[in-house]
PDB file of C-alpha atoms in Angstrom:
ATOM      1  CA  MET H  25     -20.781  39.559  64.695  1.00 81.00           C
ATOM      2  CA  SER H  26     -21.944  35.968  65.122  1.00 86.00           C
ATOM      3  CA  GLU H  27     -22.211  33.280  62.502  1.00 87.00           C
ATOM      4  CA  ILE H  28     -25.908  33.654  62.563  1.00 85.00           C
ATOM      5  CA  ASP H  29     -25.787  37.483  61.866  1.00 88.00           C
ATOM      6  CA  ILE H  30     -23.302  36.867  58.863  1.00 90.00           C
ATOM      7  CA  ALA H  31     -25.777  34.422  57.517  1.00 87.00           C
ATOM      8  CA  MET H  32     -28.769  36.644  57.785  1.00 89.00           C
ATOM      9  CA  ILE H  33     -26.923  39.450  56.020  1.00 92.00           C
ATOM     10  CA  ILE H  34     -25.908  37.188  53.203  1.00 91.00           C
ATOM     11  CA  TYR H  35     -29.487  35.827  53.120  1.00 91.00           C
ATOM     12  CA  PHE H  36     -30.930  39.346  52.833  1.00 91.00           C
ATOM     13  CA  ILE H  37     -28.328  40.623  50.288  1.00 93.00           C
ATOM     14  CA  PHE H  38     -28.843  37.522  48.122  1.00 91.00           C
ATOM     15  CA  MET H  39     -32.520  38.102  47.983  1.00 92.00           C
ATOM     16  CA  ILE H  40     -32.101  41.744  46.945  1.00 93.00           C
ATOM     17  CA  VAL H  41     -29.465  40.813  44.331  1.00 93.00           C
ATOM     18  CA  ALA H  42     -31.897  38.206  42.931  1.00 93.00           C
ATOM     19  CA  THR H  43     -34.471  41.045  42.335  1.00 94.00           C
ATOM     20  CA  LEU H  44     -31.781  43.462  40.850  1.00 95.00           C
ATOM     21  CA  VAL H  45     -30.623  40.647  38.456  1.00 95.00           C
ATOM     22  CA  SER H  46     -34.221  40.020  37.272  1.00 96.00           C
ATOM     23  CA  PHE H  47     -34.709  43.574  36.762  1.00 96.00           C
ATOM     24  CA  THR H  48     -31.628  44.109  34.635  1.00 96.00           C
ATOM     25  CA  TYR H  49     -32.475  41.121  32.514  1.00 96.00           C
ATOM     26  CA  GLY H  50     -36.125  42.164  32.100  1.00 95.00           C
ATOM     27  CA  SER H  51     -35.402  45.703  31.214  1.00 95.00           C
ATOM     28  CA  THR H  52     -32.727  44.779  28.934  1.00 95.00           C
ATOM     29  CA  MET H  53     -34.736  42.136  27.136  1.00 95.00           C
ATOM     30  CA  ILE H  54     -37.691  44.393  26.796  1.00 94.00           C
ATOM     31  CA  ARG H  55     -35.622  47.212  25.233  1.00 93.00           C
ATOM     32  CA  LYS H  56     -33.913  44.614  22.745  1.00 92.00           C
ATOM     33  CA  THR H  57     -37.133  42.746  21.703  1.00 92.00           C
ATOM     34  CA  GLY H  58     -39.998  44.985  22.456  1.00 90.00           C
ATOM     35  CA  LEU H  59     -41.921  41.977  24.110  1.00 92.00           C
ATOM     36  CA  PHE H  60     -43.524  42.932  27.366  1.00 94.00           C
ATOM     37  CA  PHE H  61     -45.294  40.128  28.856  1.00 95.00           C
ATOM     38  CA  PRO H  62     -43.048  37.333  28.010  1.00 95.00           C
ATOM     39  CA  GLN H  63     -40.033  39.067  29.376  1.00 95.00           C
ATOM     40  CA  VAL H  64     -41.774  40.090  32.696  1.00 96.00           C
ATOM     41  CA  LEU H  65     -42.641  36.413  33.102  1.00 96.00           C
ATOM     42  CA  ILE H  66     -39.097  35.245  32.514  1.00 96.00           C
ATOM     43  CA  ALA H  67     -37.786  37.897  34.890  1.00 96.00           C
ATOM     44  CA  GLY H  68     -40.320  36.950  37.554  1.00 95.00           C
ATOM     45  CA  ALA H  69     -39.533  33.398  37.122  1.00 97.00           C
ATOM     46  CA  ILE H  70     -35.709  34.157  37.560  1.00 96.00           C
ATOM     47  CA  ASN H  71     -36.472  36.214  40.582  1.00 96.00           C
ATOM     48  CA  LEU H  72     -38.807  33.312  42.079  1.00 95.00           C
ATOM     49  CA  ALA H  73     -36.140  30.620  41.374  1.00 95.00           C
ATOM     50  CA  VAL H  74     -33.198  32.334  42.988  1.00 94.00           C
ATOM     51  CA  GLY H  75     -35.369  33.481  45.900  1.00 93.00           C
ATOM     52  CA  VAL H  76     -36.373  29.886  46.424  1.00 94.00           C
ATOM     53  CA  PHE H  77     -32.962  28.675  46.306  1.00 94.00           C
ATOM     54  CA  ALA H  78     -31.963  31.313  48.812  1.00 93.00           C
ATOM     55  CA  ILE H  79     -34.806  30.062  51.128  1.00 93.00           C
ATOM     56  CA  ILE H  80     -33.807  26.395  50.646  1.00 94.00           C
ATOM     57  CA  GLY H  81     -30.088  27.412  51.581  1.00 91.00           C
ATOM     58  CA  TRP H  82     -31.562  29.236  54.721  1.00 91.00           C
ATOM     59  CA  LEU H  83     -33.397  26.194  55.700  1.00 91.00           C
ATOM     60  CA  PHE H  84     -30.450  23.848  55.432  1.00 91.00           C
ATOM     61  CA  PHE H  85     -28.506  26.554  57.610  1.00 90.00           C
ATOM     62  CA  ALA H  86     -31.008  26.998  60.394  1.00 90.00           C
ATOM     63  CA  TRP H  87     -32.434  23.530  60.481  1.00 88.00           C
ATOM     64  CA  GLY H  88     -30.629  22.296  63.502  1.00 85.00           C
ATOM     65  CA  ARG H  89     -29.830  25.535  65.214  1.00 86.00           C
ATOM     66  CA  ASN H  90     -33.169  27.108  66.549  1.00 85.00           C
ATOM     67  CA  GLU H  91     -36.671  26.812  65.463  1.00 88.00           C
ATOM     68  CA  PHE H  92     -37.377  30.400  65.917  1.00 90.00           C
ATOM     69  CA  LEU H  93     -34.353  31.187  63.805  1.00 88.00           C
ATOM     70  CA  PHE H  94     -35.689  28.814  61.227  1.00 90.00           C
ATOM     71  CA  MET H  95     -39.089  30.089  61.252  1.00 93.00           C
ATOM     72  CA  GLY H  96     -38.111  33.725  61.393  1.00 92.00           C
ATOM     73  CA  GLY H  97     -35.821  33.231  58.351  1.00 91.00           C
ATOM     74  CA  LEU H  98     -38.398  31.398  56.472  1.00 93.00           C
ATOM     75  CA  VAL H  99     -40.994  34.203  56.949  1.00 94.00           C
ATOM     76  CA  LEU H 100     -38.274  36.845  56.092  1.00 93.00           C
ATOM     77  CA  GLY H 101     -37.349  35.061  52.927  1.00 93.00           C
ATOM     78  CA  ILE H 102     -41.046  34.554  51.756  1.00 95.00           C
ATOM     79  CA  GLY H 103     -41.751  38.235  52.542  1.00 95.00           C
ATOM     80  CA  LEU H 104     -38.645  39.361  50.728  1.00 93.00           C
ATOM     81  CA  LEU H 105     -39.558  37.125  47.802  1.00 94.00           C
ATOM     82  CA  VAL H 106     -43.127  38.492  47.584  1.00 96.00           C
ATOM     83  CA  THR H 107     -41.948  42.073  48.091  1.00 95.00           C
ATOM     84  CA  GLY H 108     -39.363  41.638  45.466  1.00 94.00           C
ATOM     85  CA  GLU H 109     -41.841  40.275  42.867  1.00 95.00           C
ATOM     86  CA  VAL H 110     -44.297  43.000  43.460  1.00 96.00           C
ATOM     87  CA  VAL H 111     -41.535  45.860  43.110  1.00 95.00           C
ATOM     88  CA  LEU H 112     -40.377  44.015  39.952  1.00 95.00           C
ATOM     89  CA  VAL H 113     -43.711  43.834  38.345  1.00 95.00           C
ATOM     90  CA  ILE H 114     -44.980  47.342  39.348  1.00 96.00           C
ATOM     91  CA  THR H 115     -41.457  48.701  38.028  1.00 96.00           C
ATOM     92  CA  PHE H 116     -41.885  47.026  34.815  1.00 96.00           C
ATOM     93  CA  ILE H 117     -45.469  48.378  34.408  1.00 96.00           C
ATOM     94  CA  LEU H 118     -44.304  51.932  35.113  1.00 96.00           C
ATOM     95  CA  LYS H 119     -41.273  51.690  32.705  1.00 94.00           C
ATOM     96  CA  ARG H 120     -43.079  49.738  29.801  1.00 94.00           C
ATOM     97  CA  LYS H 121     -43.800  52.617  27.469  1.00 93.00           C
ATOM     98  CA  LYS H 122     -40.371  54.183  27.731  1.00 93.00           C
ATOM     99  CA  TRP H 123     -38.614  50.856  27.098  1.00 92.00           C
ATOM    100  CA  ILE H 124     -41.000  49.787  24.184  1.00 91.00           C
ATOM    101  CA  GLN H 125     -40.481  53.153  22.762  1.00 92.00           C
ATOM    102  CA  ILE H 126     -36.575  52.774  23.010  1.00 90.00           C
ATOM    103  CA  HIS H 127     -37.114  49.318  20.953  1.00 89.00           C
ATOM    104  CA  HIS H 128     -39.126  51.083  18.412  1.00 88.00           C
ATOM    105  CA  ASP H 129     -36.741  53.971  17.956  1.00 89.00           C
ATOM    106  CA  THR H 130     -33.706  51.463  17.727  1.00 86.00           C
ATOM    107  CA  PHE H 131     -35.655  49.346  15.236  1.00 79.00           C
ATOM    108  CA  ASN H 132     -36.823  52.219  13.136  1.00 82.00           C
ATOM    109  CA  SER H 133     -33.360  53.816  12.756  1.00 72.00           C
TER     110      SER H 133
END
């Protein structure tokens, strides 16, 4: 494996982990506080910030190597970032009632 392959794998995994961390934070806080929209916005902001840091790291890595590597990684990062945000919001919307019910059950007992 070359250095570029390893960097691309790390980049991809970092973007996936950003979405998973955002999901974990959002789901935990929705169950704990019962607030849906503020926690979704915060989780989305966390995913966006970590994703932008990953993209900036990729840009520093690929800047002097190859313009196709540079642009391909940029497009991949933006695609993963947008996909992660969409998956995050759709998952939150689908699980909203269950998590708010968990909050109400915990609060009422």
